[in-house]
CSV table of C-alpha atoms in Angstrom, one decimal:
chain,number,residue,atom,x,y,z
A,2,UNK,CA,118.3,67.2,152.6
A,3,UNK,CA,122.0,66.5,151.7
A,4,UNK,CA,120.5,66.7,148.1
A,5,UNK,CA,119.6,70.0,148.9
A,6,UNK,CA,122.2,71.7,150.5
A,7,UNK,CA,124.6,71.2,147.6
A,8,UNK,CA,122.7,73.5,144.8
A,9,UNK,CA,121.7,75.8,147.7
A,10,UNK,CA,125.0,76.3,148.9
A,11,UNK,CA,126.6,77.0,145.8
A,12,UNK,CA,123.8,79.6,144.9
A,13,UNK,CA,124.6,81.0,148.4
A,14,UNK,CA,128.5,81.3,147.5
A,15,UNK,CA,127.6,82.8,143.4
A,16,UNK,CA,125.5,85.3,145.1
A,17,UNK,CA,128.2,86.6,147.5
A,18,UNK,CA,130.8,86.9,144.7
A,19,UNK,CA,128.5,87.7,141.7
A,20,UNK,CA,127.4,90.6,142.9
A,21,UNK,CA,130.6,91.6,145.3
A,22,UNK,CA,132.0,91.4,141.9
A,23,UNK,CA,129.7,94.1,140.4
A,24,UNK,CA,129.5,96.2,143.2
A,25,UNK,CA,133.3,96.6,143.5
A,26,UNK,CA,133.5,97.5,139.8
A,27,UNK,CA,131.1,100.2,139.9
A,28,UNK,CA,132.4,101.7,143.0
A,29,UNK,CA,136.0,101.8,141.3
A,30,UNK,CA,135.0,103.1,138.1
A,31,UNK,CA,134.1,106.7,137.7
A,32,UNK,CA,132.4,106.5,134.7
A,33,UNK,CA,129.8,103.9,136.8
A,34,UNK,CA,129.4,105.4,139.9
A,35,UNK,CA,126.2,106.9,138.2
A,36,UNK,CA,124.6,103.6,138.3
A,37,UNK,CA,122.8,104.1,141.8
A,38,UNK,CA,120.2,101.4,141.0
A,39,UNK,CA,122.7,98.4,139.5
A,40,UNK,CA,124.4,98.9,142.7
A,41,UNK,CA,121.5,99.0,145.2
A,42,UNK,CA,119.9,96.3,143.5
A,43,UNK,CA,123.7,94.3,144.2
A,44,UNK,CA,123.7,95.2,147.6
A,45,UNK,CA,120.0,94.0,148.2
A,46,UNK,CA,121.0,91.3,147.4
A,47,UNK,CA,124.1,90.8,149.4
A,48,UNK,CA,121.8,91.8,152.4
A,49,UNK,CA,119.7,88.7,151.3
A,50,UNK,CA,122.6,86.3,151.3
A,51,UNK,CA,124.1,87.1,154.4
A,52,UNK,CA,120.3,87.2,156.0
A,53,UNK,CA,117.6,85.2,154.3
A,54,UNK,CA,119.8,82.5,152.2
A,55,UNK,CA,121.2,81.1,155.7
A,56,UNK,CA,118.1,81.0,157.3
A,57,UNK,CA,116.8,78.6,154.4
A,58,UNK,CA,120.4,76.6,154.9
A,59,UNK,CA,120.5,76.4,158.9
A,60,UNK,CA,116.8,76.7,159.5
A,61,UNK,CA,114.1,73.4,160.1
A,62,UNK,CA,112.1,72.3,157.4
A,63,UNK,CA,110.7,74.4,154.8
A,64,UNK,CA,114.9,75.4,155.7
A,65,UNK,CA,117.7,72.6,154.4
A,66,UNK,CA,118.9,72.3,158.4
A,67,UNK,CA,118.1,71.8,161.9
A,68,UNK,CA,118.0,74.7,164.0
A,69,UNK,CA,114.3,75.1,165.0
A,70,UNK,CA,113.1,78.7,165.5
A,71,UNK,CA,111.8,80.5,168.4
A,72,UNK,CA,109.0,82.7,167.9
A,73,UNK,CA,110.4,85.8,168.4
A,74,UNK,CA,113.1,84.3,165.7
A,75,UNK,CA,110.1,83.4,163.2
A,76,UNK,CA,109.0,86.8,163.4
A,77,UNK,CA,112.1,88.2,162.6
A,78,UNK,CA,112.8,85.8,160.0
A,79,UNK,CA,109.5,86.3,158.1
A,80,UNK,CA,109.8,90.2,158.7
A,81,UNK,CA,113.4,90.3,157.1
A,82,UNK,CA,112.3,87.6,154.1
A,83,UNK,CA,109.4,90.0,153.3
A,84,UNK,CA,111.1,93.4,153.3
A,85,UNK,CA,114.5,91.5,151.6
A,86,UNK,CA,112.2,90.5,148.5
A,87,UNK,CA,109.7,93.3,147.9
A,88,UNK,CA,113.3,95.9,148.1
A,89,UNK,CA,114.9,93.6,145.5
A,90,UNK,CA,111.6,93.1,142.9
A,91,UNK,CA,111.1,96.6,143.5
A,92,UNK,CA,114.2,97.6,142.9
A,93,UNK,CA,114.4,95.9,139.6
A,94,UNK,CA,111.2,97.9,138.4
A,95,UNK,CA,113.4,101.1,139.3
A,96,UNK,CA,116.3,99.5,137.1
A,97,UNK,CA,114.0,98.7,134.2
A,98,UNK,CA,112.6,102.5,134.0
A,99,UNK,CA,115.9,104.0,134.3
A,100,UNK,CA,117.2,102.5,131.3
A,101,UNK,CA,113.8,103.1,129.4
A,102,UNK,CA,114.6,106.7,129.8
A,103,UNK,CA,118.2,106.5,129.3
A,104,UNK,CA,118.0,105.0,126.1
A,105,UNK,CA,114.7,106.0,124.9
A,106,UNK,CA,114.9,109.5,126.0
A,107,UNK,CA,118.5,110.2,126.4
A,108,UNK,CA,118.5,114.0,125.2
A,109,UNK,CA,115.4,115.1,126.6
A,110,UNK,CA,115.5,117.7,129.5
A,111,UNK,CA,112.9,116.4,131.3
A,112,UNK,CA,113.2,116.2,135.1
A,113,UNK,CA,113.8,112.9,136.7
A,114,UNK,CA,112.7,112.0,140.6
A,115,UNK,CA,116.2,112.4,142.4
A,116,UNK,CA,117.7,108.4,142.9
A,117,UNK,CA,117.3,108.9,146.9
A,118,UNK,CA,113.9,109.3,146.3
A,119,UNK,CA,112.7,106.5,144.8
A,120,UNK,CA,115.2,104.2,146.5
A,121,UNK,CA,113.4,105.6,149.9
A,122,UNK,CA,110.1,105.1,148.6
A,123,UNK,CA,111.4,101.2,147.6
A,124,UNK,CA,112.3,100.7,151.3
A,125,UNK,CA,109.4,102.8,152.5
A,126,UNK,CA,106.7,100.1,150.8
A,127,UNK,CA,109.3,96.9,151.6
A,128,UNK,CA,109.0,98.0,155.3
A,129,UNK,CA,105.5,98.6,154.8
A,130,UNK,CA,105.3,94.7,153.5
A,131,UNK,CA,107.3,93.8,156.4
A,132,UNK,CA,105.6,95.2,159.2
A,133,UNK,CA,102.4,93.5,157.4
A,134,UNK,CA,103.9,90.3,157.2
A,135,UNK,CA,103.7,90.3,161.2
A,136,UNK,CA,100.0,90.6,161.4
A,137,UNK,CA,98.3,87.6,162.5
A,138,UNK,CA,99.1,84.2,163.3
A,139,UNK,CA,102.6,82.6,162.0
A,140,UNK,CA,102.8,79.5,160.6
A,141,UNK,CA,104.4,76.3,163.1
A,142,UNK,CA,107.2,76.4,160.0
A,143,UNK,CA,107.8,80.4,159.9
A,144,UNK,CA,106.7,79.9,156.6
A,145,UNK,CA,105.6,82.8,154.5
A,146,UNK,CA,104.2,80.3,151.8
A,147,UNK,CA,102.6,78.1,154.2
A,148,UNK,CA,100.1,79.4,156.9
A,149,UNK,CA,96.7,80.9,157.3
A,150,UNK,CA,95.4,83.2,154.6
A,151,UNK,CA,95.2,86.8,155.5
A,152,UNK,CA,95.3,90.1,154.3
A,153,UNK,CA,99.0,90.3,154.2
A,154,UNK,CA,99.7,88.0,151.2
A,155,UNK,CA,97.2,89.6,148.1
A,156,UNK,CA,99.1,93.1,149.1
A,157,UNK,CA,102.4,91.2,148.9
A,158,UNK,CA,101.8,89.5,145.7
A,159,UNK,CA,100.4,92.9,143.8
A,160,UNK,CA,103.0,94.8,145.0
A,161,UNK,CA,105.8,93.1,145.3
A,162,UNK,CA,105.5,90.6,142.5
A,163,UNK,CA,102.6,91.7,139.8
A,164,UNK,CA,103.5,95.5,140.0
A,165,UNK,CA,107.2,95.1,139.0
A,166,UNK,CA,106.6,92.6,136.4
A,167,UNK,CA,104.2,95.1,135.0
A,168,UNK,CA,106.8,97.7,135.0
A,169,UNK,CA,109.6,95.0,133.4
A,170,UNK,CA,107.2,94.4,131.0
A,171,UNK,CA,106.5,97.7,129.6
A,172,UNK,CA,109.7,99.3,130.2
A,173,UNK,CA,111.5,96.5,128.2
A,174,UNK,CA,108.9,96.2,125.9
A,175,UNK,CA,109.0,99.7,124.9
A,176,UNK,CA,112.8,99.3,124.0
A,177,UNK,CA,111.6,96.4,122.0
A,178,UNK,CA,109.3,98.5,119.8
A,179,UNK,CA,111.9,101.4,119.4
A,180,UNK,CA,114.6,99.0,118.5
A,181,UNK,CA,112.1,97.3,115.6
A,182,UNK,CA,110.8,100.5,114.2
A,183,UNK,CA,114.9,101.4,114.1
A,184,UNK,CA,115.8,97.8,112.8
A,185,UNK,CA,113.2,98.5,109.8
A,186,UNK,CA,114.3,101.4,108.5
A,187,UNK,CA,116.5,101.5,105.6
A,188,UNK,CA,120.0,103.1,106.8
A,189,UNK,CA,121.3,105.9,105.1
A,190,UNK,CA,124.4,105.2,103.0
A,191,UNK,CA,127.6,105.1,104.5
A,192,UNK,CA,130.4,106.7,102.4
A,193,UNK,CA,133.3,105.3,104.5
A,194,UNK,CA,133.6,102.4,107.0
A,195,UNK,CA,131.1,102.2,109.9
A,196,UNK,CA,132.8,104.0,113.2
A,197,UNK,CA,132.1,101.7,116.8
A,198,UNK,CA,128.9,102.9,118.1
A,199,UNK,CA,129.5,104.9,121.2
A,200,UNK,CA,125.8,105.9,121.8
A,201,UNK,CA,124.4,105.6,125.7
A,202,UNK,CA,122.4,102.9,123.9
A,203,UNK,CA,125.7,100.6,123.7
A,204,UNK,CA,126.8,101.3,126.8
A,205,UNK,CA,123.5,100.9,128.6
A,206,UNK,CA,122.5,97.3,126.4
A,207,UNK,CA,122.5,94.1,128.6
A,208,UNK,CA,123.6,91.9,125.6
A,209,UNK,CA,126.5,91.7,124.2
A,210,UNK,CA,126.2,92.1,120.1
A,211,UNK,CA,126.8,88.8,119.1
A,212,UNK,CA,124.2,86.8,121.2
A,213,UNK,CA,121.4,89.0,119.2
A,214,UNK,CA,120.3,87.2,116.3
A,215,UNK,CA,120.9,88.8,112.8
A,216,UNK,CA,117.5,87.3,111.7
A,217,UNK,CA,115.2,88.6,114.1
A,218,UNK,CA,114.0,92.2,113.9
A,219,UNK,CA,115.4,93.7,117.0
A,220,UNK,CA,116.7,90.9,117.8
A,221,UNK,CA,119.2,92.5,120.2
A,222,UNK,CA,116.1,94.4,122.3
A,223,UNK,CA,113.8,91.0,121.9
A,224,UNK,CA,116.8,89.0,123.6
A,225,UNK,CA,117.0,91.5,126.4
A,226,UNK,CA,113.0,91.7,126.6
A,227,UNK,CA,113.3,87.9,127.0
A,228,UNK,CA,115.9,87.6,129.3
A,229,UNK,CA,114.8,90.5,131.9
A,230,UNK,CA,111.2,89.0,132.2
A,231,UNK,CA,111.6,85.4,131.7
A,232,UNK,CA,114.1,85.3,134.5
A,233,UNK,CA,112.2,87.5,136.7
A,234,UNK,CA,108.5,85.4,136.3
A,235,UNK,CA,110.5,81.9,135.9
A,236,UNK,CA,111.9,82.7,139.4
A,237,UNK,CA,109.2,84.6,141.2
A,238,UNK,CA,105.6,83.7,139.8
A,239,UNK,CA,105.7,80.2,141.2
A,240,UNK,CA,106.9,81.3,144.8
A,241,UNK,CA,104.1,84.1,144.7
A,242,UNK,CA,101.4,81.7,143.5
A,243,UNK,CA,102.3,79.5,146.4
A,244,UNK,CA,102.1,82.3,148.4
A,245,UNK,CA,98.4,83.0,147.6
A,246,UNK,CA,97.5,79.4,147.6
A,247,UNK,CA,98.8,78.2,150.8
A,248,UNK,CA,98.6,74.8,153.1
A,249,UNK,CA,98.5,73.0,149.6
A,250,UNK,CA,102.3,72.6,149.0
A,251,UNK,CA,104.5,70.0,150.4
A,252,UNK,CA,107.2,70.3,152.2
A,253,UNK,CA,109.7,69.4,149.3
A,254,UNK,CA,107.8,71.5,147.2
A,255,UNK,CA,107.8,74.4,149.4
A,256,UNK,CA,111.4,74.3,149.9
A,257,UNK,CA,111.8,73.9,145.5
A,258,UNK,CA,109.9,77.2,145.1
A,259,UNK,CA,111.7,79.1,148.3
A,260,UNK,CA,115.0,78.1,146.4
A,261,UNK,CA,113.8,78.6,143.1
A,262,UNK,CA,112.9,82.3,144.1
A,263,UNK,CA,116.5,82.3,146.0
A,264,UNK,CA,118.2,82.3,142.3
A,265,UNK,CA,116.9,85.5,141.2
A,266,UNK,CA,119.9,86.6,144.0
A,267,UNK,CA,122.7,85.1,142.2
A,268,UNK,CA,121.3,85.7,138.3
A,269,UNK,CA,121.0,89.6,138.8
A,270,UNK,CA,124.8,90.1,138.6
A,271,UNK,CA,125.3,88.2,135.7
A,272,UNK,CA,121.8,89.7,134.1
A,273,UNK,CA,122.5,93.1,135.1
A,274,UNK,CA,126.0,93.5,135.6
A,275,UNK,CA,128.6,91.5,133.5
A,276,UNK,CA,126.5,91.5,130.2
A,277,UNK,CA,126.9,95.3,130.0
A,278,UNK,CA,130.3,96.3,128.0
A,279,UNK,CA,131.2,98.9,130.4
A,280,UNK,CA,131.2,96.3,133.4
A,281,UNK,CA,133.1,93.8,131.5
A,282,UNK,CA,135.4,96.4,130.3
A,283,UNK,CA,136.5,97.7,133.5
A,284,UNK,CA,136.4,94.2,135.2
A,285,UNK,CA,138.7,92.6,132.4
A,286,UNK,CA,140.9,95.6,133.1
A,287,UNK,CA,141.3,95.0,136.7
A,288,UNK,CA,141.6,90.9,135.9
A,289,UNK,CA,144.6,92.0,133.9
A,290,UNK,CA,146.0,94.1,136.8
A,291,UNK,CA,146.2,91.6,138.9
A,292,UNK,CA,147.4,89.1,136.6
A,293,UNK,CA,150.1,91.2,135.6
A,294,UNK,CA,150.7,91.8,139.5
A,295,UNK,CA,150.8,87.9,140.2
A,296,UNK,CA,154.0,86.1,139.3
A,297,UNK,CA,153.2,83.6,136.9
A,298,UNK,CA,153.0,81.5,133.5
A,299,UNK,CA,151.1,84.1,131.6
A,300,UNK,CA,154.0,86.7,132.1
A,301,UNK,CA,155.9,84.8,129.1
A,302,UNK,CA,156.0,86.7,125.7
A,303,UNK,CA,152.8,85.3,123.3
A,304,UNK,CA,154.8,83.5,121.2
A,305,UNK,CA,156.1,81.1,123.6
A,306,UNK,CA,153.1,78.9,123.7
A,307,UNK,CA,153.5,78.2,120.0
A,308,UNK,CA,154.6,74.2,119.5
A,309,UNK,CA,158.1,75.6,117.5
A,310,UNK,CA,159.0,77.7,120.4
A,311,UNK,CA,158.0,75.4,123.0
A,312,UNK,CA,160.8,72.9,121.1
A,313,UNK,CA,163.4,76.0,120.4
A,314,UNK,CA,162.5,76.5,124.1
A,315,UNK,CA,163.5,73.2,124.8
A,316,UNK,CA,166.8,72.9,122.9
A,317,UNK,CA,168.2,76.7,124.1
A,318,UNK,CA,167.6,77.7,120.5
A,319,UNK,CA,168.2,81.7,120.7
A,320,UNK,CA,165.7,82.5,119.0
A,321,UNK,CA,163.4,81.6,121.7
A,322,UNK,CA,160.8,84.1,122.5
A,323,UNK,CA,161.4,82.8,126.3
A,324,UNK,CA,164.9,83.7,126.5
A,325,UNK,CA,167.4,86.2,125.6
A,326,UNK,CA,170.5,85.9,123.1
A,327,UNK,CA,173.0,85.8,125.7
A,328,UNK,CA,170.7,82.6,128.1
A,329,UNK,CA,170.6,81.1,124.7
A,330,UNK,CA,174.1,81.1,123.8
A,331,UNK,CA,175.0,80.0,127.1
A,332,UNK,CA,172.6,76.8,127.1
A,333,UNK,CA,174.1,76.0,123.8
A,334,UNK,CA,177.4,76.4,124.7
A,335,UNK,CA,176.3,73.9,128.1
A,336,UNK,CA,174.4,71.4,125.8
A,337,UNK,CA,177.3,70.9,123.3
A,338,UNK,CA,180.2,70.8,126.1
A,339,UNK,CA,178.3,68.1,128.2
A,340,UNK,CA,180.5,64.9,129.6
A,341,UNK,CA,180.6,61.8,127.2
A,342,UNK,CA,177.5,64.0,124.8
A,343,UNK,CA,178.6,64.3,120.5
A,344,UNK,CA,176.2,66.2,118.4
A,345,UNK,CA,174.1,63.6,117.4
A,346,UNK,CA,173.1,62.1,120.8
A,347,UNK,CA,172.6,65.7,122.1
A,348,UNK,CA,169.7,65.8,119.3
C-alpha cells in the first residue's frame, strides 16, 4: 500500500499544478481566452483531483487507504467517478475536432455549433452515464470495475471510451494526411530567406518543431497523431476492458488499471497545454516576471557567470560586469592598503 501511495500521490500533486498552470495562462492571456475546450478539459480535470483522486488515496481497497465507505458514500463515489471520466474523454473528442477544423479548415465560413453547446451536450451524456452508473446493485468495494455485469457498463465503454477514441482517431488522422500530401509537394522557390511561420497551424500544433523528425513524411502531424492516441488508449483501454470484464481482476490489479487511468489527469496539461508555442510563450513570459520580481542570483548582468569574471569578481577588478567603476576602485584601493599585505601576497 505504502508502495502505492507514493506514485499516486505525486500524480495527485502534477495534476493540481499541471493543469492550474494552463488554466491560469489561458485565463491571463487574451489571445487564449478563445480556447474554451483546453480550458474545460483543465478544469475537468481539476474537478477529478480534488474529487475522484482522493477517494482512490483515502478510500479501502480497490482505494490506497482505510476509510471504508457507507453506501450512500459508494453511490456518490461511483456517480461522481463515472460522470468525472465520460466529461473528460468526451471532452477530449471536442478538443480533437476543434483543431481539425481550425487547422484544416481555417478560412472556411462554415458555421460551427456555439462552444456552450457542445460542452452542455458533454455534461448532458456524463450525467446521463452517471445517473446509470446507480442502477443496480453496487459492488461490496464501490468498484466500478469490479461488480455484477449490467447494462450500465457496455453504454459506458462505447460512449465514453470507444466513441472518443474514434473521434481522436480520425480527427488526428485527417491532419496526418493533410500534413503528408503538404510534406510531398515540391515547395515553390523562395527568392529571399524563409519568414517564421505565423499560420493558425503553428500556433494551434502540439509539438514543438524540433521533436518532429526530418525523415518522416509529416513527421510533425505523425508525432502528434501518436502522442494524442497512444496516450489516450495506453491510459484508458485497459481500465475499460476491465470494466467490461469484471470479478476477474485482482485487487492489485484493479487498483494498477484505476491508477493507470488516473494519469490521463496529469498528462493532458503537458499534452495539451505546454507543447503548444503560444502556452509556453506566455507562461515563460510570466516565469520571467516573476523572476525579475524576486530578489535574487539571476538579477546579475550575463556576463558574470563567465569563469574570467567570476575571478575579476573576485579580485575587485573594475572591469567586472558585477560591479561598478567606482565599487571597483574602492575594493582595490581596500585590497592594496590592507595591514601587514605587499603586492605579491595580496595575489
Amino acid at each position: 500500500r505504502l508502495v502505492g501511495l507514493i506514485p499516486a500521490a505525486f500524480l495527485e500533486v502534477v495534476t493540481l499544478l499541471g493543469n492550474g498552470t494552463v488554466l491560469a495562462v489561458v485565463l491571463r492571456t487574451p489571445a487564449l481566452r478563445k480556447a474554451i475546450y483546453l480550458a474545460h478539459l483543465c478544469l475537468v480535470d481539476l474537478l477529478a483531483a480534488v474529487s475522484v483522486m482522493p477517494l482512490g488515496l483515502l478510500a479501502a481497497p480497490p482505494g490506497l487507504g482505510t476509510v471504508y465507505l457507507s453506501r450512500g458514500q459508494c453511490r456518490a463515489a461511483r456517480f461522481v467517478t463515472a460522470t468525472l471520466v465520460s466529461a473528460c474523454t468526451l471532452t477530449l473528442a471536442a478538443l480533437g475536432l476543434e483543431r481539425y477544423r481550425y487547422i484544416l479548415h481555417p478560412l472556411r465560413p462554415r458555421p460551427r455549433p456555439p462552444p456552450i453547446l457542445v460542452l452542455g451536450l458533454v455534461w448532458g451524456v456524463s450525467g446521463l452515464l452517471g445517473g446509470l452508473s446507480l442502477l443496480g446493485r453496487p459492488s461490496p468495494n464501490c468498484s466500478l470495475v469490479a461488480g455484477p455485469p449490467g447494462p450500465f457498463r457496455p453504454l459506458w465503454a462505447i460512449l465514453a471510451f470507444a466513441l472518443p477514441a474514434l473521434l481522436l482517431l480520425v480527427s488526428y488522422g485527417s491532419i496526418f494526411r493533410v500534413a503528408r500530401l503538404a510534406a510531398l509537394r515540391p515547395p515553390p522557390p523562395a527568392p529571399g530567406p524563409r519568414p517564421r511561420s505565423d499560420s493558425l497551424d503553428s500556433h494551434l500544433s502540439i509539438l514543438p518543431p524540433r521533436l518532429a523528425s526530418p525523415h518522416l513524411v509529416g513527421g510533425k502531424a505523425a508525432l502528434t497523431l501518436a502522442l494524442v492516441v497512444g496516450q489516450f488508449l495506453g491510459c484508458w483501454l485497459p481500465f475499460f476492458a476491465a470494466c467490461l470484464l469484471p470479478g476477474r481482476w485482482s485487487i492489485g490489479v484493479e487498483v494498477a488499471l484505476t491508477w493507470l487511468a488516473y494519469s490521463s489527469f496529469a498528462a493532458h496539461p503537458f499534452l495539451y497545454g505546454l507543447l503548444q508555442r503560444p502556452v509556453r510563450e506566455e507562461l515563460s513570459r510570466l516565469a520571467r516576471a516573476w523572476l525579475r520580481a524576486v530578489p535574487g542570483p539571476w538579477h546579475c548582468p550575463p556576463g558574470t557567470w563567465l569563469p574570467q569574471s567570476f575571478l575579476k569578481l573576485l579580485r575587485g577588478d573594475p572591469e567586472s560586469p558585477a560591479l561598478d567603476p567606482s565599487a571597483g576602485q574602492e575594493a582595490n584601493t581596500m585590497t592594496a592598503e590592507g595591514p601587514g599585505l605587499d603586492r605579491g601576497e595580496t595575489t
